Structures are given as structure tokens and as C-alpha cells.
Tab-separated table of C-alpha atoms in Angstrom:
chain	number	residue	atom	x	y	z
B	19	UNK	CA	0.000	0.000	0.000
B	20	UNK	CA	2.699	2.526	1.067
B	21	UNK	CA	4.666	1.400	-2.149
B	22	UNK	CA	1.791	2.044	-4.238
B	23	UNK	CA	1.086	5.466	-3.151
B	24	UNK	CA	4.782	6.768	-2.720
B	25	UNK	CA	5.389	7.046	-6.184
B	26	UNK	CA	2.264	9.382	-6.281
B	27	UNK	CA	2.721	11.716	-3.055
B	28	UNK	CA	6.420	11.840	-4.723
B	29	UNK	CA	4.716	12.894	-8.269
B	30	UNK	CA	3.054	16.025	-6.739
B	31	UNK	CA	5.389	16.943	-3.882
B	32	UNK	CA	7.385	20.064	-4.433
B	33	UNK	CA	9.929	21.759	-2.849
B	34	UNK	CA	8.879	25.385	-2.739
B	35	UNK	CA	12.908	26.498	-3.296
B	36	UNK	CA	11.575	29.886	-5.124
B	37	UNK	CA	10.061	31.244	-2.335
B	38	UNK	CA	12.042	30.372	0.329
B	39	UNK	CA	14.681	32.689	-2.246
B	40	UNK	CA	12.561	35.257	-2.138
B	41	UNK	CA	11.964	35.997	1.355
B	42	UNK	CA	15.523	35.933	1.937
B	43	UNK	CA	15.836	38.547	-0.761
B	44	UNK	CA	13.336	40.806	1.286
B	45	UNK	CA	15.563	40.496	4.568
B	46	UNK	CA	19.177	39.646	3.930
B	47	UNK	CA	19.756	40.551	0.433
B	48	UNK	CA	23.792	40.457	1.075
B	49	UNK	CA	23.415	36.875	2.489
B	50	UNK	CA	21.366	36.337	-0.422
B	51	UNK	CA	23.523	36.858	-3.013
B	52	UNK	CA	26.325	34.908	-1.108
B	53	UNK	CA	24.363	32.149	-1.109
B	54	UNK	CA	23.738	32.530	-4.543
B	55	UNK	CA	27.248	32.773	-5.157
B	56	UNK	CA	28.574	30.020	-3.723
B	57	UNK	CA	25.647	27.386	-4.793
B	58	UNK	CA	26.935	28.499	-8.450
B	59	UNK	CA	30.149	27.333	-7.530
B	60	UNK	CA	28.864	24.010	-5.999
B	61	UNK	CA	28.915	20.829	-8.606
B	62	UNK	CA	25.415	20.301	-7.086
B	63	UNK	CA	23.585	22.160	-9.327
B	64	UNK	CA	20.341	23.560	-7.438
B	65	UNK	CA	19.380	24.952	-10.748
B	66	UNK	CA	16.875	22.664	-12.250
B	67	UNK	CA	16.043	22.660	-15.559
B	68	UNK	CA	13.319	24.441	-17.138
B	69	UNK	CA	10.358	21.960	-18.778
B	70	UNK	CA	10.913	24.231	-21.980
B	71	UNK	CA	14.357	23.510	-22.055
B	72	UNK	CA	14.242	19.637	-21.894
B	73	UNK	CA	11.400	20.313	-24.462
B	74	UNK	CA	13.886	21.883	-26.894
B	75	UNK	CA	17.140	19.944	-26.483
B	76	UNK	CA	15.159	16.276	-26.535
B	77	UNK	CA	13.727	17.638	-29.899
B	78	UNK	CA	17.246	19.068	-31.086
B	79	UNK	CA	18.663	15.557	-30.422
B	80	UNK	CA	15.389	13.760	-31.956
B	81	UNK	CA	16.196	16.359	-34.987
B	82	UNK	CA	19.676	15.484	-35.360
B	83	UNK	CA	19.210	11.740	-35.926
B	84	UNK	CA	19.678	10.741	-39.659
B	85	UNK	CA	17.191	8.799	-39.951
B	86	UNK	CA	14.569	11.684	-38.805
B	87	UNK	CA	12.920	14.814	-40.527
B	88	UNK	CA	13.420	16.970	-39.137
B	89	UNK	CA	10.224	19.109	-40.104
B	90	UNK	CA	8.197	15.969	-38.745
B	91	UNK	CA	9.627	16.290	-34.602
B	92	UNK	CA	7.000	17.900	-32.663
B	93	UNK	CA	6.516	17.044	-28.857
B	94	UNK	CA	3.860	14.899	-28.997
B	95	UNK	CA	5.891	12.448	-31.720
B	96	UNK	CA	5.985	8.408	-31.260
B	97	UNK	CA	9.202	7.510	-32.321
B	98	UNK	CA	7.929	4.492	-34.495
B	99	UNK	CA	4.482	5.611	-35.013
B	100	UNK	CA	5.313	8.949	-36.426
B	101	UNK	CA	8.666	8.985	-37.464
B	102	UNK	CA	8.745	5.928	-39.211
B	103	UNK	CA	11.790	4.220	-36.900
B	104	UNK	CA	12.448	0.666	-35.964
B	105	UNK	CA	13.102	-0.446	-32.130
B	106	UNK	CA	16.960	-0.023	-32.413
B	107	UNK	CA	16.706	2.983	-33.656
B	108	UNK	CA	14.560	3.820	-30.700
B	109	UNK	CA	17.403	2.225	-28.211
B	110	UNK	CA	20.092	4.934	-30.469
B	111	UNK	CA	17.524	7.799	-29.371
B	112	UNK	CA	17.319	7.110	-25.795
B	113	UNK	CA	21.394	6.470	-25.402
B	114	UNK	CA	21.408	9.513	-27.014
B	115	UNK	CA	19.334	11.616	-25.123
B	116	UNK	CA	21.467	10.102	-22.123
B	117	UNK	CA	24.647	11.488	-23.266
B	118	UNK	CA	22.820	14.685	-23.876
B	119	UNK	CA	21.629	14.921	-20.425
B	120	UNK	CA	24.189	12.814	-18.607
B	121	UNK	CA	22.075	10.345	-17.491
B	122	UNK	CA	22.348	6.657	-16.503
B	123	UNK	CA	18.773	5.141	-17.341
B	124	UNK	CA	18.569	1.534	-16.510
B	125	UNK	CA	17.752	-0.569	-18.997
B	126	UNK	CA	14.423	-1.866	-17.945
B	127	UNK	CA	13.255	2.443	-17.504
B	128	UNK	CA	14.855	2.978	-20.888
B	129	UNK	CA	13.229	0.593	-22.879
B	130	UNK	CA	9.591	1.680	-21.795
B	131	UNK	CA	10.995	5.378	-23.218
B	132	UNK	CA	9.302	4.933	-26.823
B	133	UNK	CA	8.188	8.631	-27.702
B	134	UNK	CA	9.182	12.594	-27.075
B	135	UNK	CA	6.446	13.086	-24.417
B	136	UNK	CA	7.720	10.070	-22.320
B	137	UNK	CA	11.313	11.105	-22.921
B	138	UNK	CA	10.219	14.857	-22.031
B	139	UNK	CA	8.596	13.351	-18.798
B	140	UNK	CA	11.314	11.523	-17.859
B	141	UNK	CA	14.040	13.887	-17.995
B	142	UNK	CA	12.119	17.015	-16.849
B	143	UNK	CA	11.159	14.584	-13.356
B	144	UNK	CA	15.130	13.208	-13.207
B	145	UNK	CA	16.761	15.487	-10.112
B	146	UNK	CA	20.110	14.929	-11.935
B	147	UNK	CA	19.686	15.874	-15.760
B	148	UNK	CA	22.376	18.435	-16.689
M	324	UNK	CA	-3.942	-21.757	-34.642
M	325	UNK	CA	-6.028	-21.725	-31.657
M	326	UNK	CA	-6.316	-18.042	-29.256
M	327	UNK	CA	-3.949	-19.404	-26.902
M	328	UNK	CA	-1.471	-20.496	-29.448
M	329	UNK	CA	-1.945	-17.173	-31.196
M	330	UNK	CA	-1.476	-15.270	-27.403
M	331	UNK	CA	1.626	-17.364	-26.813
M	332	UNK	CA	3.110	-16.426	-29.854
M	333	UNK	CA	2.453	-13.112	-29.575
M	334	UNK	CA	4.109	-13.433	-26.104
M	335	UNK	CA	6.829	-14.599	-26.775
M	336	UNK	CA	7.717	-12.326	-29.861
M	337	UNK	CA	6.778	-9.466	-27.570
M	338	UNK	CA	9.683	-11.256	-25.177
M	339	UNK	CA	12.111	-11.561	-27.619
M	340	UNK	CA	11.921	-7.932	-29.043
M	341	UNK	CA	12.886	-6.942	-25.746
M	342	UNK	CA	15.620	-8.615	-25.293
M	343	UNK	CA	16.665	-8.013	-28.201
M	344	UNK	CA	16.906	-4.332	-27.526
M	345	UNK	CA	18.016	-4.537	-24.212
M	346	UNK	CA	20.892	-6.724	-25.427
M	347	UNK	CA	21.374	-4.082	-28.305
M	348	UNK	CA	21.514	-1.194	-25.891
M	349	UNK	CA	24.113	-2.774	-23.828
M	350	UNK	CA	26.100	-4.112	-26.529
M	351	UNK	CA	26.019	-0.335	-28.031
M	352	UNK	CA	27.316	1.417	-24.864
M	353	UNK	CA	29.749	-1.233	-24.409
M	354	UNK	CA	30.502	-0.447	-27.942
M	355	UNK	CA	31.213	3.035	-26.719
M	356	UNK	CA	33.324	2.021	-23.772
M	357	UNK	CA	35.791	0.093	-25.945
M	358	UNK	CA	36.201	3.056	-28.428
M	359	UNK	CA	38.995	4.833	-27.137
M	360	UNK	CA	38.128	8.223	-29.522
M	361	UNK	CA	34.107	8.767	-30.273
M	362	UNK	CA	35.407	8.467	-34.046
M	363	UNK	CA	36.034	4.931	-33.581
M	364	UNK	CA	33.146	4.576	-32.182
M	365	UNK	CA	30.928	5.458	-34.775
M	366	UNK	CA	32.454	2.730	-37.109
M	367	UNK	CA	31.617	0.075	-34.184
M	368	UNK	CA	28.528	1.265	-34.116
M	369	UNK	CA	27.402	0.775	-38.118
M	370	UNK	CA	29.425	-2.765	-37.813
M	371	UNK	CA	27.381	-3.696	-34.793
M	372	UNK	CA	23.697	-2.551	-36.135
M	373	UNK	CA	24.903	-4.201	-39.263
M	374	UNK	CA	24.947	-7.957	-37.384
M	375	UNK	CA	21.642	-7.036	-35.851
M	376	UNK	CA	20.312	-6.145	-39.096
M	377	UNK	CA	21.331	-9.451	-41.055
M	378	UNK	CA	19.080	-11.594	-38.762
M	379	UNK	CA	16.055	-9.388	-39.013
M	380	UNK	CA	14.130	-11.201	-41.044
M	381	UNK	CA	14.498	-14.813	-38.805
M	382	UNK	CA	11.216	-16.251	-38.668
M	383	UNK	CA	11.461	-19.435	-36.432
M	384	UNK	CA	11.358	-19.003	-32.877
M	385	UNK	CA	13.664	-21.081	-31.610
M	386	UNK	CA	16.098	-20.046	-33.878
M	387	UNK	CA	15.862	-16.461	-32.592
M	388	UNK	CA	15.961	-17.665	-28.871
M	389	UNK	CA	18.950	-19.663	-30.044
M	390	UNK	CA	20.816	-16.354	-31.655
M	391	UNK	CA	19.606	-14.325	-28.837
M	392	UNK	CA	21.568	-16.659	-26.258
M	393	UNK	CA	24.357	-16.906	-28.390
M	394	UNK	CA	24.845	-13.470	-29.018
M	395	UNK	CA	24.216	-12.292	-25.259
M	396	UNK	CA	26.936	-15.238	-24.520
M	397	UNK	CA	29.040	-13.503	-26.691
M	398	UNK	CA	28.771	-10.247	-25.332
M	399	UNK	CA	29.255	-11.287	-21.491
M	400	UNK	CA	32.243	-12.532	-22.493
M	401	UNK	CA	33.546	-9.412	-23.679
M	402	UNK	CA	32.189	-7.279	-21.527
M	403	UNK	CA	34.490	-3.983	-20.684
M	404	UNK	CA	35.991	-4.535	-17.609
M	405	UNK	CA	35.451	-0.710	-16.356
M	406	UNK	CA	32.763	0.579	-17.657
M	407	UNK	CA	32.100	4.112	-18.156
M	408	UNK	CA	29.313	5.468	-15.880
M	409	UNK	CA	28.325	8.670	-15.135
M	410	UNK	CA	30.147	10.127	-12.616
M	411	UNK	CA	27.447	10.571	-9.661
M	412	UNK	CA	25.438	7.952	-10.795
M	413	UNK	CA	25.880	4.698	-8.536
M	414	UNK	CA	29.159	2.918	-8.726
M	415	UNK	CA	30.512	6.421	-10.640
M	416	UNK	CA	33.472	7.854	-9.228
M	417	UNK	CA	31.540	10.605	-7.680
M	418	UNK	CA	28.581	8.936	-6.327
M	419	UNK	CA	28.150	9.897	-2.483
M	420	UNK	CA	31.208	11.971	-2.412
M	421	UNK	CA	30.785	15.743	-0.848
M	422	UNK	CA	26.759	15.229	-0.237
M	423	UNK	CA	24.832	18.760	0.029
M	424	UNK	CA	24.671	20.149	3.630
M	425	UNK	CA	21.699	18.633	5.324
M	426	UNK	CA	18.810	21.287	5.037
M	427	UNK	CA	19.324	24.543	7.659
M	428	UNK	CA	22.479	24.033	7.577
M	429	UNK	CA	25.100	27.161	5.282
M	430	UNK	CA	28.433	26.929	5.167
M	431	UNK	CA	29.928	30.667	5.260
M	432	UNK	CA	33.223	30.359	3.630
M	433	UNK	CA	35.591	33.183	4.422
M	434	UNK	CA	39.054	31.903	4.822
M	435	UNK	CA	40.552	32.976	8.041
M	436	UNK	CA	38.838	36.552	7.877
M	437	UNK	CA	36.344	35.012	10.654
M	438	UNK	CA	37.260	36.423	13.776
């Protein structure tokens, strides 16, 4: 039971981190900015990244593989469906969009990745894509 | 063919697909981890899809289960000893080295101008 519904608190728990920057702004804007400093300085990057970012550079790397037109990638593609690839070529996407992101996806989570909104999902929930 | 036959088939074709990615996705970043320049690499890589490729159109299902073994056989045995993985990812060589400060905790680094 507890298994079951982890996943899902996890899904819509968020760490209000934006705030919490912002009311520090109002009364310590000097320790603010030191903060700030020194957390871009930190190989823990706090600095998530954006959905629309993941959204472009998935479809940049979707766009770049030869067997793809380009014109076709939109986010909502099936990479056999709509784009007209085979499985492997599917497996060449995904290891690609690891290197991309500097991921390690194990191989039974990789394998269900089979179209840009999944990969877009994936990434965008991953605390460690660069 | 009766329905169960039919769902059996269908089974184990739906099986053997995925190992046969799995098995290419490994076999591609091991590929990768041979390849001492990414150049290299690429060549590996066209050889490699090529063998996958010549045995696409195999039919009978033992004789895929049979090249499936064979080839995953194949590819234990040359398996790269050290592997790359990424570097905070587990068994990388920074995983669980320098964790973040536990939360309400800052670190104020001035170097010996405290007093």
C-alpha cells in the first residue's frame, strides 16, 4: 500500500525552493547573493532545468538523428508511429538523449521510453539531468 | 492456430523484441566504452547494427531464442571490464562523495577573515 502510493505523493510533492529565495531577498539581500554565489560554484547544481528547455534539447537531439525529418519532430511524436523508426533505432535515441543529459537510465526504464512526451517526462522529473 | 497459441506467440515475440533491444543497448554502450576516440566509435557502431540487421528477417522461434543466447553469450564474455558510468550515478566515481549540507544548515566560507 505505502509502495503504491509513494510514487504518487512523490509525483506532486514540491519543494517550494523559489520562495524560500525570495523571502531571503526581502531580509538579507547580502546573504542572499552569497548564497547565490557560492551554490553556483557548488557541482550540485540547485538549478533545475526548465520543462521548456528539456522540451527543446530532446527535440534538437530527436532532430539530429539521420534517420529523422526533421520538419516531422514535434513534442507529442511516437518515435515508431510517427517517425517511421524501428526499435533499435529507438534504443540509439534514448542512449542519445542520455549522453545529452548525462544520465544513466537503466535498462528496464529505458526501454519503456518509446516517444518525445515520455522522454520529455522523464528527464524534466530526473533530479540529476544536466 | 487456436487463441492461446496465437497469445503465446504473440508473447513470446513481444519477449524476444525486448531482449533483443536490451541486449542491443548494452552491446552499443559497451561499444562506446571500448572506443577509445568517439570516431572509432561510430564505425563500431554501423558494424554492430549491421549484425543485428542481417538476422532481421528470422522467422522461427527457436532459432531467434537460439541467436539471442548466443549473441548475449558472446557479449558477457567481452564485456568492458570498467565501464564508463556517469560520474554521480551509482558505482561512478563521484557517487556519495561531498553530499549537500543537510537542510538549515550554510556553510559561510571566508578563509581565516572570521574572527
Amino acid at each position: 500500500m505505502a509502495a503504491a502510493l509513494r510514487p504518487a505523493i512523490l509525483r506532486h510533492l514540491r519543494i517550494p525552493a523559489q520562495a524560500q529565495s525570495l523571502t531571503m531577498d526581502r531580509s538579507a539581500p547580502i546573504l542572499s547573493s552569497l548564497v547565490n554565489r557560492i551554490r553556483s560554484m557548488s557541482s550540485h547544481g540547485d538549478e533545475h532545468l526548465t520543462h521548456e528547455e528539456v522540451v527543446d534539447r530532446v527535440l534538437d537531439v530527436v532532430k539530429c538523428f539521420p534517420k529523422v525529418d526533421p520538419s516531422k519532430v514535434t513534442p507529442h511524436v511516437h518515435f515508431q508511429k510517427d517517425l517511421g523508426l524501428d526499435s533499435l533505432d529507438t534504443v540509439e535515441i534514448v542512449i542519445a538523449l542520455e549522453e545529452e543529459f548525462k544520465l544513466e537510465i537503466p535498462d528496464m526504464e529505458a526501454d519503456k521510453i518509446d516517444s518525445c512526451p515520455l522522454a520529455i517526462e522523464y528527464i524534466s522529473n530526473h533530479p540529476m539531468a544536466v | 492456430m487456436s487463441i492461446t497459441g496465437a497469445a503465446g506467440y504473440l508473447g513470446r515475440r513481444a519477449a524476444q523484441k525486448e531482449r533483443v533491444r536490451i541486449l542491443y543497448r548494452t552491446a552499443l554502450k559497451d561499444a562506446l566504452n571500448w572506443a577509445v576516440h568517439r570516431h572509432l566509435f561510430y564505425q563500431d557502431a554501423s558494424e554492430l547494427r549491421e549484425k543485428f540487421e542481417a538476422n532481421r528477417h528470422v522467422e522461427d522461434l527457436d532459432a531467434i531464442d537460439r541467436l539471442i543466447d548466443d549473441t548475449e553469450a558472446h557479449f558477457r564474455n567481452f564485456q568492458h571490464p570498467d565501464p564508463y558510468i556517469v560520474p554521480w550515478a551509482p558505482g561512478g566515481s563521484k557517487f556519495t562523495r561531498n553530499p549537500p549540507p543537510p537542510e538549515g544548515i550554510e556553510i559561510v566560507y571566508d578563509y581565516g577573515k572570521e574572527e
